[in-house]
Amino acid sequence: MSARQGGKLRAGLIGLGAMGRNHARVLSGLDGVELVGIVDPAGDQSGLLRAPVLPDLSELLALGIDYAVIACPTALHEQVGLELAAHGVPALIEKPIAQSVEAATRLVEAFESRGLVAGVGHIERYNPALQNLRIRLEAGELGEVYQVVTRRQGPFPHRIADVGVVMDLATHDIDLTSWVTGQEYVSVSARTVSRSGRLHEDMVAVVGQLSDGTMVNHLVNWLSPLKERSTVITGDRGCFVADTLTADLTFYANGAIGTEWEALRAFRGVAEGDMVRYAIPKREPLLVEHERFRDAVEGKESDIVTLRQGLRTVRVAAGLLASATDGTVVAVAPDHHEETAAAH
């Protein structure tokens, strides 16, 4: 049934919401892949899809698939993921991996225990501005990193009903911050409010600390008419500003380094220096994400977001919600599985 011997990989998609339609578009044109079926009880509202839309997962599995993309509501990720794992089907799961640490852990164990390729759709990792920024940080262009500040705000996404802004949006910022800096969260503090009359929180303000002492701030909401996706990283040589809406990356140099002006030399701080906006090739992040996952399914070396990384992000997000409830600073427990693996 598998097509890995030279033909196209047979892919399935579960969920045809706003994100699911984007996945269907990319999968339909992805080199080396054939989208053979889509699961959504509501059917194809657009009438534009070439692949058959099926009422349940068992019919998709009966078609024979090499991997699946899970883009149904977060509350259903565990149920769908466990069934795919039980049938030996690799899966790319939309973020967040699940709505709780417990559910995310069960998914990790189900796929790992069977040796199946599985990933999480943390799409910001494939944003050209952040990929370029990560390379520059690794090269030491910023020197010592002091602070990471992200702002992610915009109007309410009516597609979301089962989780609040922390699980839906702040998980983007948690994952990208840890990935770009190469550091883990060790503690978080958060405040949330609910102003829209819905069950879950719709605004969150976060203060966190990473393992190297870097300070982190996240401001996230879906109650603003201003759409903003900003990541600002400040260090001793200046600051990088990544706009992930436009995929622009700008560097503001610290002009106080090496100054000869006596009045400024006594001031141990910063001064405005040169500004550089980098020209970056801008490929669609979702397409890059799918290419990487396809390569991983084919057994090639590929940089995907692992389920364990997705679990760690959910663990930090759960810490934010606990902090907001209790008014405390919450320590983020390390992943003992990864510590054990590193020791060996």
PDB file of C-alpha atoms in Angstrom, residues 70-259:
ATOM      1  CA  ILE A  70      -4.054  16.594  11.904  1.00  0.00           C
ATOM      2  CA  ALA A  71      -5.758  20.002  11.617  1.00  0.00           C
ATOM      3  CA  CYS A  72      -8.992  19.353  13.524  1.00  0.00           C
ATOM      4  CA  PRO A  73      -9.845  21.241  16.769  1.00  0.00           C
ATOM      5  CA  THR A  74      -7.191  20.913  19.500  1.00  0.00           C
ATOM      6  CA  ALA A  75      -9.547  18.966  21.784  1.00  0.00           C
ATOM      7  CA  LEU A  76      -9.659  16.150  19.181  1.00  0.00           C
ATOM      8  CA  HIS A  77      -5.877  15.909  18.574  1.00  0.00           C
ATOM      9  CA  GLU A  78      -5.317  13.179  21.173  1.00  0.00           C
ATOM     10  CA  GLN A  79      -8.130  10.900  19.971  1.00  0.00           C
ATOM     11  CA  VAL A  80      -7.165  11.230  16.280  1.00  0.00           C
ATOM     12  CA  GLY A  81      -3.418  11.006  16.964  1.00  0.00           C
ATOM     13  CA  LEU A  82      -3.705   7.862  19.087  1.00  0.00           C
ATOM     14  CA  GLU A  83      -5.751   6.140  16.364  1.00  0.00           C
ATOM     15  CA  LEU A  84      -3.189   7.051  13.695  1.00  0.00           C
ATOM     16  CA  ALA A  85      -0.345   5.818  15.902  1.00  0.00           C
ATOM     17  CA  ALA A  86      -2.186   2.549  16.538  1.00  0.00           C
ATOM     18  CA  HIS A  87      -2.362   2.034  12.762  1.00  0.00           C
ATOM     19  CA  GLY A  88       1.338   2.869  12.299  1.00  0.00           C
ATOM     20  CA  VAL A  89       0.699   6.150  10.473  1.00  0.00           C
ATOM     21  CA  PRO A  90       3.196   9.044  10.914  1.00  0.00           C
ATOM     22  CA  ALA A  91       1.502  12.373  11.696  1.00  0.00           C
ATOM     23  CA  LEU A  92       2.076  16.112  11.520  1.00  0.00           C
ATOM     24  CA  ILE A  93      -0.116  17.580  14.280  1.00  0.00           C
ATOM     25  CA  GLU A  94      -1.164  21.219  14.219  1.00  0.00           C
ATOM     26  CA  LYS A  95      -0.060  23.240  17.199  1.00  0.00           C
ATOM     27  CA  PRO A  96      -0.631  23.006  20.064  1.00  0.00           C
ATOM     28  CA  ILE A  97      -0.009  19.264  20.116  1.00  0.00           C
ATOM     29  CA  ALA A  98      -2.863  18.879  22.647  1.00  0.00           C
ATOM     30  CA  GLN A  99      -4.854  20.946  25.130  1.00  0.00           C
ATOM     31  CA  SER A 100      -3.146  19.515  28.245  1.00  0.00           C
ATOM     32  CA  VAL A 101       0.235  18.210  29.353  1.00  0.00           C
ATOM     33  CA  GLU A 102      -1.316  14.803  30.057  1.00  0.00           C
ATOM     34  CA  ALA A 103      -2.854  14.473  26.576  1.00  0.00           C
ATOM     35  CA  ALA A 104       0.354  15.697  24.929  1.00  0.00           C
ATOM     36  CA  THR A 105       2.384  13.145  26.924  1.00  0.00           C
ATOM     37  CA  ARG A 106       0.119  10.298  25.786  1.00  0.00           C
ATOM     38  CA  LEU A 107       0.603  11.349  22.154  1.00  0.00           C
ATOM     39  CA  VAL A 108       4.390  11.535  22.530  1.00  0.00           C
ATOM     40  CA  GLU A 109       4.511   8.038  24.046  1.00  0.00           C
ATOM     41  CA  ALA A 110       2.156   6.558  21.428  1.00  0.00           C
ATOM     42  CA  PHE A 111       4.290   7.655  18.475  1.00  0.00           C
ATOM     43  CA  GLU A 112       7.698   7.178  20.138  1.00  0.00           C
ATOM     44  CA  SER A 113       6.894   3.653  21.355  1.00  0.00           C
ATOM     45  CA  ARG A 114       6.149   2.620  17.770  1.00  0.00           C
ATOM     46  CA  GLY A 115       9.155   4.446  16.275  1.00  0.00           C
ATOM     47  CA  LEU A 116       6.890   6.612  14.099  1.00  0.00           C
ATOM     48  CA  VAL A 117       7.862   9.953  12.579  1.00  0.00           C
ATOM     49  CA  ALA A 118       5.677  12.662  14.141  1.00  0.00           C
ATOM     50  CA  GLY A 119       5.890  16.435  14.311  1.00  0.00           C
ATOM     51  CA  VAL A 120       4.063  19.550  15.472  1.00  0.00           C
ATOM     52  CA  GLY A 121       3.064  22.414  13.185  1.00  0.00           C
ATOM     53  CA  HIS A 122       4.857  25.264  14.943  1.00  0.00           C
ATOM     54  CA  ILE A 123       4.936  27.243  11.709  1.00  0.00           C
ATOM     55  CA  GLU A 124       6.866  30.261  13.036  1.00  0.00           C
ATOM     56  CA  ARG A 125      10.058  28.176  12.979  1.00  0.00           C
ATOM     57  CA  TYR A 126       9.820  28.303   9.189  1.00  0.00           C
ATOM     58  CA  ASN A 127       9.282  32.068   8.988  1.00  0.00           C
ATOM     59  CA  PRO A 128      12.185  33.473   6.925  1.00  0.00           C
ATOM     60  CA  ALA A 129      12.819  36.362   9.352  1.00  0.00           C
ATOM     61  CA  LEU A 130      13.121  34.044  12.364  1.00  0.00           C
ATOM     62  CA  GLN A 131      15.233  31.479  10.522  1.00  0.00           C
ATOM     63  CA  ASN A 132      17.645  34.258   9.514  1.00  0.00           C
ATOM     64  CA  LEU A 133      17.613  35.681  13.047  1.00  0.00           C
ATOM     65  CA  ARG A 134      18.470  32.290  14.562  1.00  0.00           C
ATOM     66  CA  ILE A 135      21.501  31.915  12.278  1.00  0.00           C
ATOM     67  CA  ARG A 136      22.718  35.382  13.275  1.00  0.00           C
ATOM     68  CA  LEU A 137      22.271  34.694  16.998  1.00  0.00           C
ATOM     69  CA  GLU A 138      24.178  31.414  16.677  1.00  0.00           C
ATOM     70  CA  ALA A 139      26.991  33.332  14.956  1.00  0.00           C
ATOM     71  CA  GLY A 140      27.199  35.684  17.953  1.00  0.00           C
ATOM     72  CA  GLU A 141      26.169  38.814  16.041  1.00  0.00           C
ATOM     73  CA  LEU A 142      24.251  40.141  19.055  1.00  0.00           C
ATOM     74  CA  GLY A 143      26.855  39.194  21.660  1.00  0.00           C
ATOM     75  CA  GLU A 144      25.286  38.338  25.004  1.00  0.00           C
ATOM     76  CA  VAL A 145      21.479  38.172  24.777  1.00  0.00           C
ATOM     77  CA  TYR A 146      19.644  40.124  27.472  1.00  0.00           C
ATOM     78  CA  GLN A 147      15.962  40.011  26.603  1.00  0.00           C
ATOM     79  CA  VAL A 148      13.380  38.530  24.220  1.00  0.00           C
ATOM     80  CA  VAL A 149      10.113  40.449  23.776  1.00  0.00           C
ATOM     81  CA  THR A 150       7.257  39.214  21.600  1.00  0.00           C
ATOM     82  CA  ARG A 151       3.945  40.857  20.753  1.00  0.00           C
ATOM     83  CA  ARG A 152       1.198  38.890  19.025  1.00  0.00           C
ATOM     84  CA  GLN A 153      -2.146  40.617  18.833  1.00  0.00           C
ATOM     85  CA  GLY A 154      -5.064  40.934  16.465  1.00  0.00           C
ATOM     86  CA  PRO A 155      -8.813  40.379  16.081  1.00  0.00           C
ATOM     87  CA  PHE A 156     -10.572  37.310  17.491  1.00  0.00           C
ATOM     88  CA  PRO A 157     -10.282  34.228  15.246  1.00  0.00           C
ATOM     89  CA  HIS A 158     -13.838  32.871  15.129  1.00  0.00           C
ATOM     90  CA  ARG A 159     -12.446  29.439  14.197  1.00  0.00           C
ATOM     91  CA  ILE A 160     -11.256  28.885  17.783  1.00  0.00           C
ATOM     92  CA  ALA A 161     -13.694  27.598  20.398  1.00  0.00           C
ATOM     93  CA  ASP A 162     -11.956  24.942  22.473  1.00  0.00           C
ATOM     94  CA  VAL A 163      -8.866  26.736  23.861  1.00  0.00           C
ATOM     95  CA  GLY A 164      -7.937  30.248  24.968  1.00  0.00           C
ATOM     96  CA  VAL A 165      -5.297  32.639  23.722  1.00  0.00           C
ATOM     97  CA  VAL A 166      -2.512  30.953  25.749  1.00  0.00           C
ATOM     98  CA  MET A 167      -2.804  27.546  24.053  1.00  0.00           C
ATOM     99  CA  ASP A 168      -3.789  28.916  20.642  1.00  0.00           C
ATOM    100  CA  LEU A 169      -1.425  31.867  20.199  1.00  0.00           C
ATOM    101  CA  ALA A 170       1.098  32.098  23.042  1.00  0.00           C
ATOM    102  CA  THR A 171       2.364  28.605  22.154  1.00  0.00           C
ATOM    103  CA  HIS A 172       3.769  30.205  18.974  1.00  0.00           C
ATOM    104  CA  ASP A 173       5.838  32.628  21.051  1.00  0.00           C
ATOM    105  CA  ILE A 174       6.957  30.013  23.564  1.00  0.00           C
ATOM    106  CA  ASP A 175       8.219  27.698  20.836  1.00  0.00           C
ATOM    107  CA  LEU A 176       9.900  30.365  18.693  1.00  0.00           C
ATOM    108  CA  THR A 177      11.635  31.937  21.709  1.00  0.00           C
ATOM    109  CA  SER A 178      13.082  28.641  22.875  1.00  0.00           C
ATOM    110  CA  TRP A 179      14.061  27.663  19.312  1.00  0.00           C
ATOM    111  CA  VAL A 180      15.637  30.978  18.273  1.00  0.00           C
ATOM    112  CA  THR A 181      17.699  31.311  21.457  1.00  0.00           C
ATOM    113  CA  GLY A 182      18.484  27.607  21.926  1.00  0.00           C
ATOM    114  CA  GLN A 183      17.388  27.947  25.572  1.00  0.00           C
ATOM    115  CA  GLU A 184      14.648  26.396  27.692  1.00  0.00           C
ATOM    116  CA  TYR A 185      12.170  28.168  29.968  1.00  0.00           C
ATOM    117  CA  VAL A 186      12.908  27.711  33.665  1.00  0.00           C
ATOM    118  CA  SER A 187      10.153  29.890  35.152  1.00  0.00           C
ATOM    119  CA  VAL A 188       7.094  31.870  34.065  1.00  0.00           C
ATOM    120  CA  SER A 189       4.662  34.348  35.553  1.00  0.00           C
ATOM    121  CA  ALA A 190       1.480  35.431  33.797  1.00  0.00           C
ATOM    122  CA  ARG A 191      -1.673  37.497  34.081  1.00  0.00           C
ATOM    123  CA  THR A 192      -4.730  36.784  31.969  1.00  0.00           C
ATOM    124  CA  VAL A 193      -8.072  38.485  31.424  1.00  0.00           C
ATOM    125  CA  SER A 194     -11.254  37.488  29.631  1.00  0.00           C
ATOM    126  CA  ARG A 195     -13.070  40.443  28.105  1.00  0.00           C
ATOM    127  CA  SER A 196     -14.991  38.822  25.255  1.00  0.00           C
ATOM    128  CA  GLY A 197     -17.514  36.876  27.320  1.00  0.00           C
ATOM    129  CA  ARG A 198     -16.095  33.524  26.210  1.00  0.00           C
ATOM    130  CA  LEU A 199     -15.116  30.668  28.470  1.00  0.00           C
ATOM    131  CA  HIS A 200     -11.346  31.041  27.989  1.00  0.00           C
ATOM    132  CA  GLU A 201      -8.828  33.851  28.480  1.00  0.00           C
ATOM    133  CA  ASP A 202      -8.358  36.251  25.571  1.00  0.00           C
ATOM    134  CA  MET A 203      -5.376  38.323  26.774  1.00  0.00           C
ATOM    135  CA  VAL A 204      -2.145  37.314  28.486  1.00  0.00           C
ATOM    136  CA  ALA A 205       0.963  39.129  29.698  1.00  0.00           C
ATOM    137  CA  VAL A 206       3.978  36.950  30.487  1.00  0.00           C
ATOM    138  CA  VAL A 207       7.315  37.420  32.227  1.00  0.00           C
ATOM    139  CA  GLY A 208       9.672  34.481  31.977  1.00  0.00           C
ATOM    140  CA  GLN A 209      13.280  33.418  32.413  1.00  0.00           C
ATOM    141  CA  LEU A 210      15.322  31.146  30.154  1.00  0.00           C
ATOM    142  CA  SER A 211      18.006  28.708  31.256  1.00  0.00           C
ATOM    143  CA  ASP A 212      20.855  31.159  30.538  1.00  0.00           C
ATOM    144  CA  GLY A 213      19.189  33.970  32.522  1.00  0.00           C
ATOM    145  CA  THR A 214      17.673  35.758  29.521  1.00  0.00           C
ATOM    146  CA  MET A 215      14.507  37.689  30.425  1.00  0.00           C
ATOM    147  CA  VAL A 216      11.405  37.028  28.318  1.00  0.00           C
ATOM    148  CA  ASN A 217       8.215  39.023  27.857  1.00  0.00           C
ATOM    149  CA  HIS A 218       5.165  38.001  25.814  1.00  0.00           C
ATOM    150  CA  LEU A 219       2.077  40.139  25.193  1.00  0.00           C
ATOM    151  CA  VAL A 220      -0.619  38.141  23.413  1.00  0.00           C
ATOM    152  CA  ASN A 221      -4.281  38.886  22.721  1.00  0.00           C
ATOM    153  CA  TRP A 222      -7.018  38.423  20.151  1.00  0.00           C
ATOM    154  CA  LEU A 223      -8.969  41.563  21.083  1.00  0.00           C
ATOM    155  CA  SER A 224      -7.017  44.156  19.103  1.00  0.00           C
ATOM    156  CA  PRO A 225      -7.875  45.694  15.709  1.00  0.00           C
ATOM    157  CA  LEU A 226      -4.097  46.111  15.294  1.00  0.00           C
ATOM    158  CA  LYS A 227      -2.545  42.966  13.845  1.00  0.00           C
ATOM    159  CA  GLU A 228       0.990  42.630  15.124  1.00  0.00           C
ATOM    160  CA  ARG A 229       3.549  39.817  15.123  1.00  0.00           C
ATOM    161  CA  SER A 230       6.798  41.148  16.527  1.00  0.00           C
ATOM    162  CA  THR A 231       9.883  39.529  18.058  1.00  0.00           C
ATOM    163  CA  VAL A 232      12.544  41.862  19.500  1.00  0.00           C
ATOM    164  CA  ILE A 233      15.791  40.402  20.855  1.00  0.00           C
ATOM    165  CA  THR A 234      18.150  42.766  22.664  1.00  0.00           C
ATOM    166  CA  GLY A 235      21.806  42.080  23.488  1.00  0.00           C
ATOM    167  CA  ASP A 236      25.004  43.977  24.167  1.00  0.00           C
ATOM    168  CA  ARG A 237      25.654  44.756  20.468  1.00  0.00           C
ATOM    169  CA  GLY A 238      22.169  46.021  19.667  1.00  0.00           C
ATOM    170  CA  CYS A 239      18.796  44.510  18.893  1.00  0.00           C
ATOM    171  CA  PHE A 240      17.090  42.472  16.187  1.00  0.00           C
ATOM    172  CA  VAL A 241      13.478  43.130  15.268  1.00  0.00           C
ATOM    173  CA  ALA A 242      11.656  40.366  13.365  1.00  0.00           C
ATOM    174  CA  ASP A 243       8.237  41.128  11.900  1.00  0.00           C
ATOM    175  CA  THR A 244       6.754  37.726  11.126  1.00  0.00           C
ATOM    176  CA  LEU A 245       3.758  39.201   9.274  1.00  0.00           C
ATOM    177  CA  THR A 246       6.046  40.659   6.580  1.00  0.00           C
ATOM    178  CA  ALA A 247       9.058  38.351   7.227  1.00  0.00           C
ATOM    179  CA  ASP A 248      11.290  41.432   7.614  1.00  0.00           C
ATOM    180  CA  LEU A 249      14.373  41.365   9.856  1.00  0.00           C
ATOM    181  CA  THR A 250      16.020  44.587  11.023  1.00  0.00           C
ATOM    182  CA  PHE A 251      19.150  45.112  13.124  1.00  0.00           C
ATOM    183  CA  TYR A 252      19.644  48.226  15.254  1.00  0.00           C
ATOM    184  CA  ALA A 253      23.299  48.528  16.232  1.00  0.00           C
ATOM    185  CA  ASN A 254      24.435  49.750  19.620  1.00  0.00           C
ATOM    186  CA  GLY A 255      26.291  52.913  18.607  1.00  0.00           C
ATOM    187  CA  ALA A 256      27.858  53.376  22.048  1.00  0.00           C
ATOM    188  CA  ILE A 257      30.389  50.622  21.425  1.00  0.00           C
ATOM    189  CA  GLY A 258      33.797  52.137  20.724  1.00  0.00           C
ATOM    190  CA  THR A 259      32.724  55.798  21.006  1.00  0.00           C
TER     191      THR A 259
END
